[in-house]
Amino acid sequence: MGFLLMSLLQAQLDRSCQSIQHEIGVGKVADYIPALAQVPSDKFAAAIITVTGETASFGAAKEALSIQSISKLFTLASTLNLRGTKLWDRVGREPSGNAFNSIVQLEMECGIPRNPFINAGALVVTDAMLGDQQSTQDCTSDLLSFVRDLAQDNSIVIDEDVARSERDAAFRNASLCYFMKNFKNLERPVDDVLDVYCQQCAISMNCKQLARSALFLANNGIDPLTHKKIVSEERARRLNAMMMLCGHYDASGDFAFRVGLPGKSGVGGGIVVVVPDVAAVAVWSPRLNANGNSHAGTAALEALVRETQWNVL
Ligand code: DON
């Protein structure tokens, strides 16, 4: 393809990603979930989709990654749609300033997690999503349908090896659940909540699908390409606010400082960000910084906002 045929967006993405390739070897792959430790650590990908449907991609953008905590965005959106705003009685809306899997605040704050994106908060959201649904499998497949619908792609699946690997090692998340059960902030049996939570984290998507799935958040809750209303305008604004303040755990301030866009990360090395009224972007690079966020992925987003001047601040 000749240079003249390349879009400005693609050129901006290429320049941004090329400028940070030396960062790919920095950081450590998550190994506390054994199946995630198997993923080659030098992978890198990025994908953009704009609200007008223009796309750009770089690297392994069609290769699936384990979305892990990015799933917390989908479960929050879906659960608020299913159960309404009473969910906020059970989970707060403040940055935690603690590690994503920390238990320390839970005791002082009587079993009410600081926000829906730390593990304790996400487990409460999953519990609420389950509600009185009999089968955990039905709950998981409803969530998968929600995600497939967002991404407009029915090929998205759950990686059962990753789900099993996390479920077998879910001691910390089990502890968080039992702790919250003691404070009566978990309705379902701990095993049910962990089963669904480990499945949601093991959803496998590529960067193109991830960016597409977040596009409704760049367009006031309406998918700009199908015109389908996913959430209300107010809810979209609030989901973006949660991502801005809590999407990167105890590095949320640093991410806002460097990137300045609402985003959600996962220990699989993926990050999805929203540029309101413009686009959604996903990046992937498995090596993580000390806070559990993709090192090179963050660097790529920082370079991209410098190139494009995208910023909500
Ligand atoms: O609960 C866990 O530990 C993982 N399934 C998800 C954690 C995660 O992705 C945190 N992200 N940066």
Tab-separated table of C-alpha atoms and ligand atoms in Angstrom:
chain	number	residue	atom	x	y	z
A	1	MET	CA	0.000	0.000	0.000
A	2	GLY	CA	1.386	3.403	-0.920
A	3	PHE	CA	1.946	6.076	1.696
A	4	LEU	CA	-0.729	8.300	0.162
A	5	LEU	CA	-3.378	5.676	0.858
A	6	MET	CA	-2.612	5.466	4.551
A	7	SER	CA	-5.039	7.403	6.742
A	8	LEU	CA	-3.859	10.068	9.152
A	9	LEU	CA	-5.223	7.962	12.008
A	10	GLN	CA	-3.198	4.915	10.928
A	11	ALA	CA	-0.077	7.060	10.554
A	12	GLN	CA	-0.565	8.518	14.037
A	13	LEU	CA	-1.049	5.061	15.534
A	14	ASP	CA	2.011	3.695	13.714
A	15	ARG	CA	4.208	6.569	14.874
A	16	SER	CA	3.015	6.252	18.478
A	17	CYS	CA	3.486	2.490	18.633
A	18	GLN	CA	6.857	2.529	16.866
A	19	SER	CA	8.154	5.141	19.293
A	20	ILE	CA	7.663	2.870	22.321
A	21	GLN	CA	8.761	-0.536	20.973
A	22	HIS	CA	11.795	-0.456	23.290
A	23	GLU	CA	9.396	-0.536	26.282
A	24	ILE	CA	7.980	-3.978	25.405
A	25	GLY	CA	10.661	-5.821	27.364
A	26	VAL	CA	10.067	-3.836	30.559
A	27	GLY	CA	7.952	-5.244	33.407
A	28	LYS	CA	6.785	-8.704	34.449
A	29	VAL	CA	4.072	-10.961	33.064
A	30	ALA	CA	1.369	-11.884	35.612
A	31	ASP	CA	2.209	-15.369	36.826
A	32	TYR	CA	-0.114	-15.788	39.803
A	33	ILE	CA	-2.641	-17.198	37.322
A	34	PRO	CA	-0.493	-20.031	35.881
A	35	ALA	CA	-2.148	-20.015	32.420
A	36	LEU	CA	-1.321	-16.321	31.952
A	37	ALA	CA	2.375	-17.019	32.532
A	38	GLN	CA	2.391	-19.075	29.306
A	39	VAL	CA	1.600	-16.078	27.071
A	40	PRO	CA	4.681	-14.841	25.137
A	41	SER	CA	5.755	-11.658	26.910
A	42	ASP	CA	6.844	-9.758	23.791
A	43	LYS	CA	3.406	-9.442	22.234
A	44	PHE	CA	2.225	-5.967	21.305
A	45	ALA	CA	-0.965	-4.754	19.675
A	46	ALA	CA	-3.146	-1.682	19.357
A	47	ALA	CA	-6.454	-0.919	17.674
A	48	ILE	CA	-8.592	2.190	17.272
A	49	ILE	CA	-12.180	2.550	16.127
A	50	THR	CA	-13.766	5.961	15.780
A	51	VAL	CA	-17.414	6.881	16.266
A	52	THR	CA	-17.658	7.236	12.480
A	53	GLY	CA	-16.375	3.685	11.992
A	54	GLU	CA	-12.832	4.467	10.847
A	55	THR	CA	-10.303	1.917	12.072
A	56	ALA	CA	-6.553	1.652	12.522
A	57	SER	CA	-4.452	-1.126	14.002
A	58	PHE	CA	-0.870	-2.061	14.809
A	59	GLY	CA	0.851	-5.357	15.612
A	60	ALA	CA	-1.050	-8.427	16.796
A	61	ALA	CA	-4.423	-6.658	16.843
A	62	LYS	CA	-6.282	-9.787	15.740
A	63	GLU	CA	-4.668	-12.037	18.347
A	64	ALA	CA	-6.776	-12.847	21.401
A	65	LEU	CA	-5.720	-11.824	24.900
A	66	SER	CA	-7.225	-12.638	28.276
A	67	ILE	CA	-9.262	-9.563	29.168
A	68	GLN	CA	-9.107	-10.234	32.937
A	69	SER	CA	-10.122	-7.078	34.847
A	70	ILE	CA	-11.334	-5.306	31.718
A	71	SER	CA	-14.349	-7.608	32.196
A	72	LYS	CA	-15.210	-5.534	35.287
A	73	LEU	CA	-16.308	-2.751	32.957
A	74	PHE	CA	-18.711	-5.083	31.142
A	75	THR	CA	-20.129	-6.629	34.322
A	76	LEU	CA	-20.652	-3.181	35.830
A	77	ALA	CA	-22.501	-1.900	32.753
A	78	SER	CA	-24.589	-5.050	32.482
A	79	THR	CA	-25.388	-5.266	36.208
A	80	LEU	CA	-26.433	-1.614	36.419
A	81	ASN	CA	-28.764	-2.281	33.482
A	82	LEU	CA	-30.118	-5.439	35.148
A	83	ARG	CA	-30.358	-4.358	38.783
A	84	GLY	CA	-30.348	-0.558	38.735
A	85	THR	CA	-28.572	1.989	40.881
A	86	LYS	CA	-29.240	0.171	44.200
A	87	LEU	CA	-25.949	-1.532	43.395
A	88	TRP	CA	-24.247	1.602	44.741
A	89	ASP	CA	-25.503	0.737	48.261
A	90	ARG	CA	-23.112	-2.213	48.175
A	91	VAL	CA	-20.048	-0.752	46.484
A	92	GLY	CA	-18.429	2.688	46.643
A	93	ARG	CA	-17.187	5.068	43.999
A	94	GLU	CA	-13.844	6.203	45.381
A	95	PRO	CA	-10.333	5.346	44.238
A	96	SER	CA	-8.833	2.864	46.683
A	97	GLY	CA	-5.159	3.798	46.559
A	98	ASN	CA	-4.519	0.123	47.298
A	99	ALA	CA	-3.570	-2.882	45.197
A	100	PHE	CA	-6.360	-4.396	43.080
A	101	ASN	CA	-6.552	-7.503	45.246
A	102	SER	CA	-6.058	-5.849	48.633
A	103	ILE	CA	-8.181	-6.850	51.628
A	104	VAL	CA	-7.030	-4.178	54.113
A	105	GLN	CA	-9.678	-1.508	53.488
A	106	LEU	CA	-12.514	-4.008	53.610
A	107	GLU	CA	-12.271	-4.469	57.361
A	108	MET	CA	-12.132	-0.763	58.157
A	109	GLU	CA	-14.996	-0.053	55.774
A	110	CYS	CA	-17.263	-2.854	56.985
A	111	GLY	CA	-17.222	-5.023	53.871
A	112	ILE	CA	-18.215	-2.278	51.409
A	113	PRO	CA	-15.497	-2.196	48.712
A	114	ARG	CA	-14.195	1.203	47.649
A	115	ASN	CA	-15.153	0.827	43.981
A	116	PRO	CA	-16.390	-1.740	41.429
A	117	PHE	CA	-13.012	-2.158	39.731
A	118	ILE	CA	-10.912	-3.471	42.604
A	119	ASN	CA	-11.404	-7.215	43.018
A	120	ALA	CA	-13.617	-6.943	46.113
A	121	GLY	CA	-15.924	-4.496	44.319
A	122	ALA	CA	-16.023	-6.582	41.172
A	123	LEU	CA	-16.946	-9.663	43.204
A	124	VAL	CA	-19.908	-7.764	44.692
A	125	VAL	CA	-20.940	-6.704	41.184
A	126	THR	CA	-20.736	-10.321	40.007
A	127	ASP	CA	-22.823	-11.385	43.015
A	128	ALA	CA	-25.452	-8.785	42.081
A	129	MET	CA	-25.294	-9.816	38.425
A	130	LEU	CA	-26.047	-13.400	39.495
A	131	GLY	CA	-28.968	-12.200	41.626
A	132	ASP	CA	-31.349	-15.108	42.076
A	133	GLN	CA	-30.481	-16.715	38.752
A	134	GLN	CA	-30.272	-20.444	39.439
A	135	SER	CA	-27.500	-21.341	37.083
A	136	THR	CA	-24.068	-19.726	37.144
A	137	GLN	CA	-23.620	-20.945	33.567
A	138	ASP	CA	-26.693	-19.012	32.385
A	139	CYS	CA	-25.313	-15.902	34.051
A	140	THR	CA	-21.957	-16.339	32.317
A	141	SER	CA	-23.534	-16.948	28.950
A	142	ASP	CA	-25.763	-13.861	29.326
A	143	LEU	CA	-22.647	-11.810	30.022
A	144	LEU	CA	-20.865	-13.329	27.041
A	145	SER	CA	-23.859	-12.420	24.840
A	146	PHE	CA	-23.723	-8.850	26.175
A	147	VAL	CA	-20.025	-8.601	25.273
A	148	ARG	CA	-20.547	-10.203	21.844
A	149	ASP	CA	-23.292	-7.715	21.181
A	150	LEU	CA	-21.084	-4.793	22.189
A	151	ALA	CA	-18.282	-6.026	19.952
A	152	GLN	CA	-20.721	-7.068	17.200
A	153	ASP	CA	-18.843	-10.333	17.066
A	154	ASN	CA	-20.257	-13.740	17.968
A	155	SER	CA	-16.877	-15.454	17.727
A	156	ILE	CA	-15.801	-14.175	21.188
A	157	VAL	CA	-15.341	-17.037	23.670
A	158	ILE	CA	-14.227	-17.805	27.206
A	159	ASP	CA	-10.815	-19.467	27.473
A	160	GLU	CA	-11.696	-22.396	29.723
A	161	ASP	CA	-8.017	-23.172	30.504
A	162	VAL	CA	-7.491	-19.664	31.848
A	163	ALA	CA	-10.770	-19.809	33.802
A	164	ARG	CA	-9.819	-23.142	35.398
A	165	SER	CA	-6.294	-21.971	36.120
A	166	GLU	CA	-7.569	-18.886	37.955
A	167	ARG	CA	-10.341	-20.799	39.731
A	168	ASP	CA	-7.831	-23.325	41.076
A	169	ALA	CA	-5.686	-20.506	42.470
A	170	ALA	CA	-8.453	-18.141	43.621
A	171	PHE	CA	-7.463	-18.128	47.299
A	172	ARG	CA	-7.273	-14.361	47.624
A	173	ASN	CA	-10.548	-13.722	45.814
A	174	ALA	CA	-12.158	-16.422	47.977
A	175	SER	CA	-10.867	-14.592	51.064
A	176	LEU	CA	-12.372	-11.320	49.838
A	177	CYS	CA	-15.701	-13.093	49.275
A	178	TYR	CA	-15.773	-14.714	52.721
A	179	PHE	CA	-14.856	-11.420	54.316
A	180	MET	CA	-17.722	-9.651	52.577
A	181	LYS	CA	-20.082	-12.512	53.377
A	182	ASN	CA	-19.308	-11.898	57.027
A	183	PHE	CA	-20.471	-8.296	56.539
A	184	LYS	CA	-23.576	-9.543	54.666
A	185	ASN	CA	-22.430	-7.956	51.437
A	186	LEU	CA	-22.443	-11.181	49.422
A	187	GLU	CA	-25.746	-12.911	48.760
A	188	ARG	CA	-24.744	-15.969	46.777
A	189	PRO	CA	-22.503	-18.848	47.899
A	190	VAL	CA	-18.845	-17.920	47.522
A	191	ASP	CA	-18.288	-20.754	45.007
A	192	ASP	CA	-20.993	-19.410	42.689
A	193	VAL	CA	-19.503	-15.918	42.709
A	194	LEU	CA	-15.980	-17.227	42.098
A	195	ASP	CA	-17.170	-19.505	39.280
A	196	VAL	CA	-18.747	-16.610	37.373
A	197	TYR	CA	-15.940	-14.166	38.217
A	198	CYS	CA	-13.206	-16.491	36.935
A	199	GLN	CA	-15.176	-17.107	33.747
A	200	GLN	CA	-15.754	-13.402	33.094
A	201	CYS	CA	-12.040	-12.662	33.575
A	202	ALA	CA	-11.168	-15.433	31.094
A	203	ILE	CA	-13.119	-13.893	28.219
A	204	SER	CA	-10.736	-13.879	25.301
A	205	MET	CA	-10.793	-10.917	22.892
A	206	ASN	CA	-8.424	-9.199	20.517
A	207	CYS	CA	-7.672	-5.476	20.479
A	208	LYS	CA	-10.036	-4.794	17.573
A	209	GLN	CA	-12.898	-6.487	19.399
A	210	LEU	CA	-12.021	-4.737	22.658
A	211	ALA	CA	-11.963	-1.275	21.110
A	212	ARG	CA	-15.257	-2.003	19.328
A	213	SER	CA	-16.870	-3.184	22.556
A	214	ALA	CA	-16.121	0.122	24.312
A	215	LEU	CA	-17.269	2.351	21.458
A	216	PHE	CA	-20.684	2.990	23.031
A	217	LEU	CA	-18.905	4.771	25.870
A	218	ALA	CA	-17.416	7.252	23.389
A	219	ASN	CA	-20.906	8.029	22.120
A	220	ASN	CA	-23.049	8.739	25.204
A	221	GLY	CA	-24.118	5.117	25.662
A	222	ILE	CA	-25.329	4.538	22.095
A	223	ASP	CA	-23.408	2.297	19.719
A	224	PRO	CA	-22.678	4.817	16.954
A	225	LEU	CA	-22.523	2.155	14.257
A	226	THR	CA	-25.668	0.131	15.053
A	227	HIS	CA	-27.491	3.049	16.762
A	228	LYS	CA	-28.472	0.668	19.555
A	229	LYS	CA	-28.793	2.169	23.042
A	230	ILE	CA	-26.552	0.174	25.389
A	231	VAL	CA	-26.822	2.388	28.488
A	232	SER	CA	-28.332	5.808	29.224
A	233	GLU	CA	-26.256	8.921	28.590
A	234	GLU	CA	-25.951	9.462	32.346
A	235	ARG	CA	-24.777	5.887	32.881
A	236	ALA	CA	-22.184	6.175	30.123
A	237	ARG	CA	-20.832	9.348	31.727
A	238	ARG	CA	-20.663	7.595	35.094
A	239	LEU	CA	-18.935	4.506	33.705
A	240	ASN	CA	-16.344	6.800	32.149
A	241	ALA	CA	-15.966	8.611	35.477
A	242	MET	CA	-15.348	5.301	37.256
A	243	MET	CA	-12.720	4.345	34.678
A	244	MET	CA	-11.023	7.709	34.977
A	245	LEU	CA	-10.814	7.511	38.768
A	246	CYS	CA	-10.425	3.785	39.432
A	247	GLY	CA	-9.628	1.992	36.159
A	248	HIS	CA	-5.962	1.471	36.951
A	249	TYR	CA	-6.152	0.715	40.689
A	250	ASP	CA	-3.475	2.451	42.732
A	251	ALA	CA	-1.949	3.791	39.505
A	252	SER	CA	-5.159	5.524	38.394
A	253	GLY	CA	-3.722	8.963	39.199
A	254	ASP	CA	-0.551	8.223	37.263
A	255	PHE	CA	-2.566	6.961	34.274
A	256	ALA	CA	-4.727	10.121	34.320
A	257	PHE	CA	-1.569	12.221	34.533
A	258	ARG	CA	0.101	10.462	31.611
A	259	VAL	CA	-2.848	9.546	29.357
A	260	GLY	CA	-5.768	11.645	30.610
A	261	LEU	CA	-8.506	9.359	29.281
A	262	PRO	CA	-10.965	7.007	31.023
A	263	GLY	CA	-9.528	3.498	30.796
A	264	LYS	CA	-9.629	-0.009	32.202
A	265	SER	CA	-6.713	-2.390	32.457
A	266	GLY	CA	-6.346	-6.117	33.036
A	267	VAL	CA	-3.474	-8.330	34.201
A	268	GLY	CA	-3.529	-10.018	30.788
A	269	GLY	CA	-1.797	-6.812	29.636
A	270	GLY	CA	-4.793	-5.273	27.892
A	271	ILE	CA	-6.043	-1.702	28.341
A	272	VAL	CA	-9.124	-0.157	26.778
A	273	VAL	CA	-9.630	3.614	26.745
A	274	VAL	CA	-12.436	5.901	25.691
A	275	VAL	CA	-12.021	9.211	23.888
A	276	PRO	CA	-15.457	10.805	24.347
A	277	ASP	CA	-17.120	11.773	21.050
A	278	VAL	CA	-14.122	10.489	19.102
A	279	ALA	CA	-13.032	6.864	19.490
A	280	ALA	CA	-12.239	3.815	21.594
A	281	VAL	CA	-8.724	2.380	21.707
A	282	ALA	CA	-7.353	-0.953	22.935
A	283	VAL	CA	-3.714	-1.862	23.496
A	284	TRP	CA	-2.055	-5.087	24.579
A	285	SER	CA	1.374	-5.940	25.890
A	286	PRO	CA	1.653	-8.633	28.595
A	287	ARG	CA	4.480	-7.259	30.736
A	288	LEU	CA	3.026	-5.314	33.655
A	289	ASN	CA	4.239	-2.519	35.905
A	290	ALA	CA	4.246	-2.910	39.688
A	291	ASN	CA	0.557	-1.944	39.867
A	292	GLY	CA	-0.546	-4.689	37.458
A	293	ASN	CA	-1.059	-2.492	34.384
A	294	SER	CA	0.584	-3.035	30.995
A	295	HIS	CA	3.880	-1.159	30.889
A	296	ALA	CA	4.255	-0.797	27.108
A	297	GLY	CA	0.492	-0.471	26.644
A	298	THR	CA	0.429	2.583	28.898
A	299	ALA	CA	3.459	4.023	27.105
A	300	ALA	CA	1.737	3.522	23.724
A	301	LEU	CA	-1.390	5.322	24.899
A	302	GLU	CA	0.723	8.153	26.277
A	303	ALA	CA	2.440	8.480	22.889
A	304	LEU	CA	-0.901	8.281	21.061
A	305	VAL	CA	-2.527	11.110	23.021
A	306	ARG	CA	0.565	13.215	22.391
A	307	GLU	CA	0.225	12.535	18.636
A	308	THR	CA	-3.540	13.075	18.432
A	309	GLN	CA	-4.014	15.631	21.235
A	310	TRP	CA	-6.842	13.426	22.513
A	311	ASN	CA	-7.624	14.387	26.074
A	312	VAL	CA	-10.651	15.025	28.255
A	313	LEU	CA	-8.778	17.243	30.647
B	1	DON	O1	-8.924	-11.425	40.110
B	1	DON	C1	-7.845	-11.462	39.560
B	1	DON	O2	-6.820	-11.494	40.201
B	1	DON	C2	-7.763	-11.449	38.039
B	1	DON	N1	-8.686	-12.323	37.454
B	1	DON	C3	-8.010	-10.087	37.480
B	1	DON	C4	-7.100	-9.071	38.052
B	1	DON	C5	-6.770	-7.989	37.125
B	1	DON	O3	-6.851	-8.097	35.914
B	1	DON	C6	-6.183	-6.794	37.741
B	1	DON	N2	-5.673	-5.932	36.718
B	1	DON	N3	-4.879	-5.222	36.461
